[in-house]
CSV table of C-alpha atoms and ligand atoms in Angstrom, one decimal:
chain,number,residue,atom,x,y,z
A,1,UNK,CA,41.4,-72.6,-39.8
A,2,UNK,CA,45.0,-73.6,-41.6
A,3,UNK,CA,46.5,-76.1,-39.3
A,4,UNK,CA,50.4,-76.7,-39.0
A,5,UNK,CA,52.0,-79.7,-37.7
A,6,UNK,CA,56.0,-77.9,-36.4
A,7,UNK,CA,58.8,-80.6,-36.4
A,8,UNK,CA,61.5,-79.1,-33.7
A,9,UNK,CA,64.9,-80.8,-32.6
A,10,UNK,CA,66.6,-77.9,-30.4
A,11,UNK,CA,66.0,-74.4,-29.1
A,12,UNK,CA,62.5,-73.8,-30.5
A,13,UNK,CA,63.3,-70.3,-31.3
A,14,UNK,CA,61.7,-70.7,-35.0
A,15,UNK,CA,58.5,-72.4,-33.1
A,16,UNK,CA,58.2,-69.6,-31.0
A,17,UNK,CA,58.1,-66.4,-33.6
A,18,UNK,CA,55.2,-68.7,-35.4
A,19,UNK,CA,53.4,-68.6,-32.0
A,20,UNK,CA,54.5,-65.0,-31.4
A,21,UNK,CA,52.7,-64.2,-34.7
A,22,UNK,CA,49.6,-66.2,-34.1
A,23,UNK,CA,49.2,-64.9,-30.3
A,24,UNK,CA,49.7,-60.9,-31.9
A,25,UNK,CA,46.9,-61.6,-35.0
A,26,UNK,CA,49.8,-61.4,-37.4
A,27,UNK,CA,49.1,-65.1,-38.4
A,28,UNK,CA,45.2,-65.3,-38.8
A,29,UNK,CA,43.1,-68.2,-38.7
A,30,UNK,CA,46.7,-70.3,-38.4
A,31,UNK,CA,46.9,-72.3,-35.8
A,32,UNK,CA,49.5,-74.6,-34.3
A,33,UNK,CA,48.3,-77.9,-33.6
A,34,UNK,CA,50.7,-80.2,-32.9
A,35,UNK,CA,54.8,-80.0,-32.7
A,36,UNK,CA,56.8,-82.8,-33.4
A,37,UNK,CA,60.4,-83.4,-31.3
A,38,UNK,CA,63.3,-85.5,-32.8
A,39,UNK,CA,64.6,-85.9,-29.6
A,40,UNK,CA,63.5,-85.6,-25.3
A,41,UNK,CA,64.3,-82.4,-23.5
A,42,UNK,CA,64.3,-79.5,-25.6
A,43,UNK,CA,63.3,-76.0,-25.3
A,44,UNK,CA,61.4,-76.6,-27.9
A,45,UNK,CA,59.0,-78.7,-25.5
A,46,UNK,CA,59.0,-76.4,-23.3
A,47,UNK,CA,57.7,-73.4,-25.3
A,48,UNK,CA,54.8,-75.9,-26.8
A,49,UNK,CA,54.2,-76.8,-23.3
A,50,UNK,CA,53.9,-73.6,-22.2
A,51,UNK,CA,51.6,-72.9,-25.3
A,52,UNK,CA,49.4,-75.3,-24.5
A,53,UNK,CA,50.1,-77.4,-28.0
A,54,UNK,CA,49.5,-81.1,-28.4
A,55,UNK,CA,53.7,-82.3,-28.5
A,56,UNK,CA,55.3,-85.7,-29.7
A,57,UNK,CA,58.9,-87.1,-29.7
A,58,UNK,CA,59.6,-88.9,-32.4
A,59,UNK,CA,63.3,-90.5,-32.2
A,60,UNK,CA,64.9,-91.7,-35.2
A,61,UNK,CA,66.6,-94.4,-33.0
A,62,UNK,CA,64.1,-95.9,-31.7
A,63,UNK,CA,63.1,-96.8,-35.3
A,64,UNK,CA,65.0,-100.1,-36.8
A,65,UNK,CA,64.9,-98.4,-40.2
A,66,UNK,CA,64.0,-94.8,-41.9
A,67,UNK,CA,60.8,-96.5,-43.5
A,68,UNK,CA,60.1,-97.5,-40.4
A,69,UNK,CA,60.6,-93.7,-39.0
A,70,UNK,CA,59.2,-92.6,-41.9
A,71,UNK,CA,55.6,-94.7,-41.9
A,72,UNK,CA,55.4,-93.9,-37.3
A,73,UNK,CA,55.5,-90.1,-38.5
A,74,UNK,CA,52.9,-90.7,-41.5
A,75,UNK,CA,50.9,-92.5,-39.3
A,76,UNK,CA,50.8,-89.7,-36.4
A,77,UNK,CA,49.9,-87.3,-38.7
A,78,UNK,CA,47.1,-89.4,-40.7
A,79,UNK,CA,43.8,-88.4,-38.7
A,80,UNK,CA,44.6,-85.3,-37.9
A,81,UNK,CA,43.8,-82.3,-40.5
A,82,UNK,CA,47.2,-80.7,-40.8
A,83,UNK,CA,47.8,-78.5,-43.7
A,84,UNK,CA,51.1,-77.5,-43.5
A,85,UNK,CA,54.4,-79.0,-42.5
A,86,UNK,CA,56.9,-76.8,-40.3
A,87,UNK,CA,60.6,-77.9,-40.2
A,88,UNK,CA,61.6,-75.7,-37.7
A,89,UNK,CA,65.4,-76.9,-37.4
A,90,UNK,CA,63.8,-80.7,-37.3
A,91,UNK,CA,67.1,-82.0,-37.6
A,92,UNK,CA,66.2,-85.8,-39.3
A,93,UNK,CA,65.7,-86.1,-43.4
A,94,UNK,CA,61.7,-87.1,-43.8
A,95,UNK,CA,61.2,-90.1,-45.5
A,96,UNK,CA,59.9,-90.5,-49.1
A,97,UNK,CA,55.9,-91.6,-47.7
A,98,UNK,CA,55.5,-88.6,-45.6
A,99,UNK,CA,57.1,-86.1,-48.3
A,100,UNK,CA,54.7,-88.1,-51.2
A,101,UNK,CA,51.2,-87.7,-48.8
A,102,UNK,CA,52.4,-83.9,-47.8
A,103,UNK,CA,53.8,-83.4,-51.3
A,104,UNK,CA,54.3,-79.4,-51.7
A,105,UNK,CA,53.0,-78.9,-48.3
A,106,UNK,CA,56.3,-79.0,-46.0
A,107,UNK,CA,59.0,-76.0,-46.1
A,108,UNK,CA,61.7,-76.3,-44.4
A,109,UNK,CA,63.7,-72.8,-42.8
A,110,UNK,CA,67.7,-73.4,-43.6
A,111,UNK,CA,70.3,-70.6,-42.2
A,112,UNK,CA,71.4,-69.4,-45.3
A,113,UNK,CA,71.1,-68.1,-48.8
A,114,UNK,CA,70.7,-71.4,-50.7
A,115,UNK,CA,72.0,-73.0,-53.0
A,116,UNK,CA,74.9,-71.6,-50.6
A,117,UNK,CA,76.1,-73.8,-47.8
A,118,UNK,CA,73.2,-76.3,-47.2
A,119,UNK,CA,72.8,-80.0,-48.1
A,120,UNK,CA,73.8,-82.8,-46.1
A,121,UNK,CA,75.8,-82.2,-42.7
A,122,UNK,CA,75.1,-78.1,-42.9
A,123,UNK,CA,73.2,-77.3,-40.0
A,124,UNK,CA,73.1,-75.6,-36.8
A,125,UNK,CA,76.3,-73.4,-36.4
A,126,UNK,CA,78.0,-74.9,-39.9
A,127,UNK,CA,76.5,-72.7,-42.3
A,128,UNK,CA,77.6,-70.0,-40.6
A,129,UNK,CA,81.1,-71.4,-39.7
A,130,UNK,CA,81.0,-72.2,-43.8
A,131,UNK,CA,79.7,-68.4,-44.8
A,132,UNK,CA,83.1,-67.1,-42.4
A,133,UNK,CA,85.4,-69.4,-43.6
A,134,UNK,CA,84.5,-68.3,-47.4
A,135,UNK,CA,84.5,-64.5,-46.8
A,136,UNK,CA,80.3,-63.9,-48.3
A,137,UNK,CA,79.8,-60.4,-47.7
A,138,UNK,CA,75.9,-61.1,-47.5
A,139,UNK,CA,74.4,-64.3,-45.4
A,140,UNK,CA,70.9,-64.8,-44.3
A,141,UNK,CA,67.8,-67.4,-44.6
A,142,UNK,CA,66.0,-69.2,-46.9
A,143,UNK,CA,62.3,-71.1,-46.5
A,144,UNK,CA,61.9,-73.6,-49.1
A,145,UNK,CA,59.5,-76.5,-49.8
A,146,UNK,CA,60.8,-79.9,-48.9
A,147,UNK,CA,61.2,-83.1,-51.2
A,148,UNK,CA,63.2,-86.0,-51.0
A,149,UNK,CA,66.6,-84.3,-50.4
A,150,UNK,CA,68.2,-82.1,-48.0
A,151,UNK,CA,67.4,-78.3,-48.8
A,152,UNK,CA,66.8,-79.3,-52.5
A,153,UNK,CA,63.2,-78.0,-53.1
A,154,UNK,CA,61.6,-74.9,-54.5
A,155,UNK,CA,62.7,-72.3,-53.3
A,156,UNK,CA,60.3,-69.7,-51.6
A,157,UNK,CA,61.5,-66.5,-49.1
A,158,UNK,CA,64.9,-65.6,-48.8
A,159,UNK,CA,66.2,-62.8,-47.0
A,160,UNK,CA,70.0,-61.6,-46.7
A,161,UNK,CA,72.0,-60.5,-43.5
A,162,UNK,CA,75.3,-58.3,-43.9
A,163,UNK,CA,78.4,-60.3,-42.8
A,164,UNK,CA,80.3,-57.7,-40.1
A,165,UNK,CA,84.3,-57.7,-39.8
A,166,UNK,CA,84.3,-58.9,-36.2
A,167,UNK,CA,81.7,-61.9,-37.2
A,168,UNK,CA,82.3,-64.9,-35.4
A,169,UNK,CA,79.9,-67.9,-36.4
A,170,UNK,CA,77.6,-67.6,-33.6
A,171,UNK,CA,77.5,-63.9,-33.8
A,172,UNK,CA,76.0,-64.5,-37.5
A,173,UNK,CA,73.8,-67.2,-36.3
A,174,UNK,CA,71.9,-64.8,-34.0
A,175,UNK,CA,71.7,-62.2,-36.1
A,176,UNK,CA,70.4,-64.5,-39.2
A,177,UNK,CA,67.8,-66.2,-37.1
A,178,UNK,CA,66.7,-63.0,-35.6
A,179,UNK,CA,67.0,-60.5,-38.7
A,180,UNK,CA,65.9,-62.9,-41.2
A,181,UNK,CA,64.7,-66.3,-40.4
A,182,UNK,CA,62.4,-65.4,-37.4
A,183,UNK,CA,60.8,-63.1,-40.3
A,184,UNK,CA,60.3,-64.9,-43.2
A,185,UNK,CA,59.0,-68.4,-41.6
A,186,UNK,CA,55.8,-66.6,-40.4
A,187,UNK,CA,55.9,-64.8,-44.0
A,188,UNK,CA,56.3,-67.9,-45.8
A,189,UNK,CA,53.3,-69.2,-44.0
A,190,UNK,CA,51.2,-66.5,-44.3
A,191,UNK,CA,51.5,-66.7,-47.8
A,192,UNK,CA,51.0,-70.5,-48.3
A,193,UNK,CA,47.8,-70.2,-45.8
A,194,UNK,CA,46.5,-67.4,-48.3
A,195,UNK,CA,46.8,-69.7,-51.4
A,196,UNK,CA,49.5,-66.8,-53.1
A,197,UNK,CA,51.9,-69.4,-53.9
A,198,UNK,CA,52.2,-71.5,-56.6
A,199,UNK,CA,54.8,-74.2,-57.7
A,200,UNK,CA,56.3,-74.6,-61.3
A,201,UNK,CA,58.9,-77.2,-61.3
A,202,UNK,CA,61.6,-75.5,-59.4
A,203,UNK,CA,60.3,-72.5,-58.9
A,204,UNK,CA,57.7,-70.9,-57.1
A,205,UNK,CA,55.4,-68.2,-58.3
A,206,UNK,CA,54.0,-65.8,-55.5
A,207,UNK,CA,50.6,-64.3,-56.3
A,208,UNK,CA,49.9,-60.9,-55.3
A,209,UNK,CA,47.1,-60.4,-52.4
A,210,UNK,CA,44.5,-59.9,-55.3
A,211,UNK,CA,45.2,-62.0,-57.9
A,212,UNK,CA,44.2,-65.5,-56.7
A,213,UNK,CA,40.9,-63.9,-56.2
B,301,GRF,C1,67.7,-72.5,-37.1
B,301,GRF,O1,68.9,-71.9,-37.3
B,301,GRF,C2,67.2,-73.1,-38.4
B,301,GRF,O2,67.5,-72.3,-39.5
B,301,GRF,C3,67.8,-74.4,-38.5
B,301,GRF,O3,67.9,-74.9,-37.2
B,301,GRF,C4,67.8,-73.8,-36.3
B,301,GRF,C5,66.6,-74.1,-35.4
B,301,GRF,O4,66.6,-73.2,-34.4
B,301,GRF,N1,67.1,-75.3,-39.4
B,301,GRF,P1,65.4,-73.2,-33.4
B,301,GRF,O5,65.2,-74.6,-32.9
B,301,GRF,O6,64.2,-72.8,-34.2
B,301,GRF,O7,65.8,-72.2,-32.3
């Protein structure tokens, strides 16, 4: 079994296509083991609830300091045998000792087509709001692994979403998360469960179904 650990912070809607996948056999031998809240009260919680999955909050401020933060999430995760990291819109940066044990083994799903509009304070509605305000004909989603920065690591499944006339911001956001991002998360790890990735330095290298054989 390939076990995920999914770090939420809002609607859950990213959580919810993995489970989607899982419950149709799309995702095989993947399961969902625990998911990780930044904050109380989301539907986020409610969908893991619903699912019957093991769910934490972790808040940031109840922490006096990000290595604090950082070493109460490293330790939650310690005896349990996750293999993957989620960020599914987990809106807090992880901290050095948890990116260091799950090195190359977190990804991360940001609402556009990095290197465009992401890093630091891009998230949510922003990217969007950004991709308007510049006039990009094409938009979309990208799942990449995670390292000490925001949106900074190898880059692995992107996929683009046509920018209409009338767009407003959260007219692209639903149409990104639905037309791309709610597609290539459960791609990503598919692919990462099957052992048909591979990192070199900044890049990934996807393996086709036969050759890791
Ligand atoms: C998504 O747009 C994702 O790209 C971003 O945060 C949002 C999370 O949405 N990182 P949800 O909580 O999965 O509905």
């Amino acid at each position: 079994m390939f076990r995920l650990a999914v770090f939420v912070s809002g609607g859950g809607t990213n959580l919810q296509a993995l489970l989607d996948r899982i419950a149709d056999g799309t995702l095989e031998n993947i399961s969902i083991d625990l998911v990780i809240a930044s904050k109380p009260g989301t539907r986020a919680q409610q969908r893991a609830e619903q699912a019957g999955i093991e769910f934490f909050v972790m808040e940031r401020s109840r922490y006096e300091s990000t290595e604090a933060f950082d070493q109460a999430l490293t330790d939650l995760l310690a005896d349990r045998p996750v293999d993957l990291i989620v960020l599914a819109g987990f809106m807090c940066l992880l901290g050095p000792q948890l990116v260091q044990a799950y090195r190359n083994r977190i990804i991360n799903i940001h609402p556009s087509l990095i290197p465009a509009f992401c890093g630091h304070g891009l998230y949510g509605i922003r990217p969007h709001q950004a991709a308007l305000e510049y006039g990009v004909k094409l938009s979309g989603a990208t799942v990449h692994f995670v390292d000490e920065q925001y949106d900074t690591g190898p880059i692995l499944l992107q996929k683009s979403v046509i920018v209409r006339n009338d767009d407003t911001a959260e007219l692209l956001q639903k149409r990104v998360m639905e037309e791309a991002e709610q597609i290539i998360l459960p791609q990503a790890v598919r692919m990462i469960a099957a052992g048909q990735v591979r990192i070199e330095g900044r890049r990934t290298v996807i393996l086709e179904e036969n050759e890791n054989d």
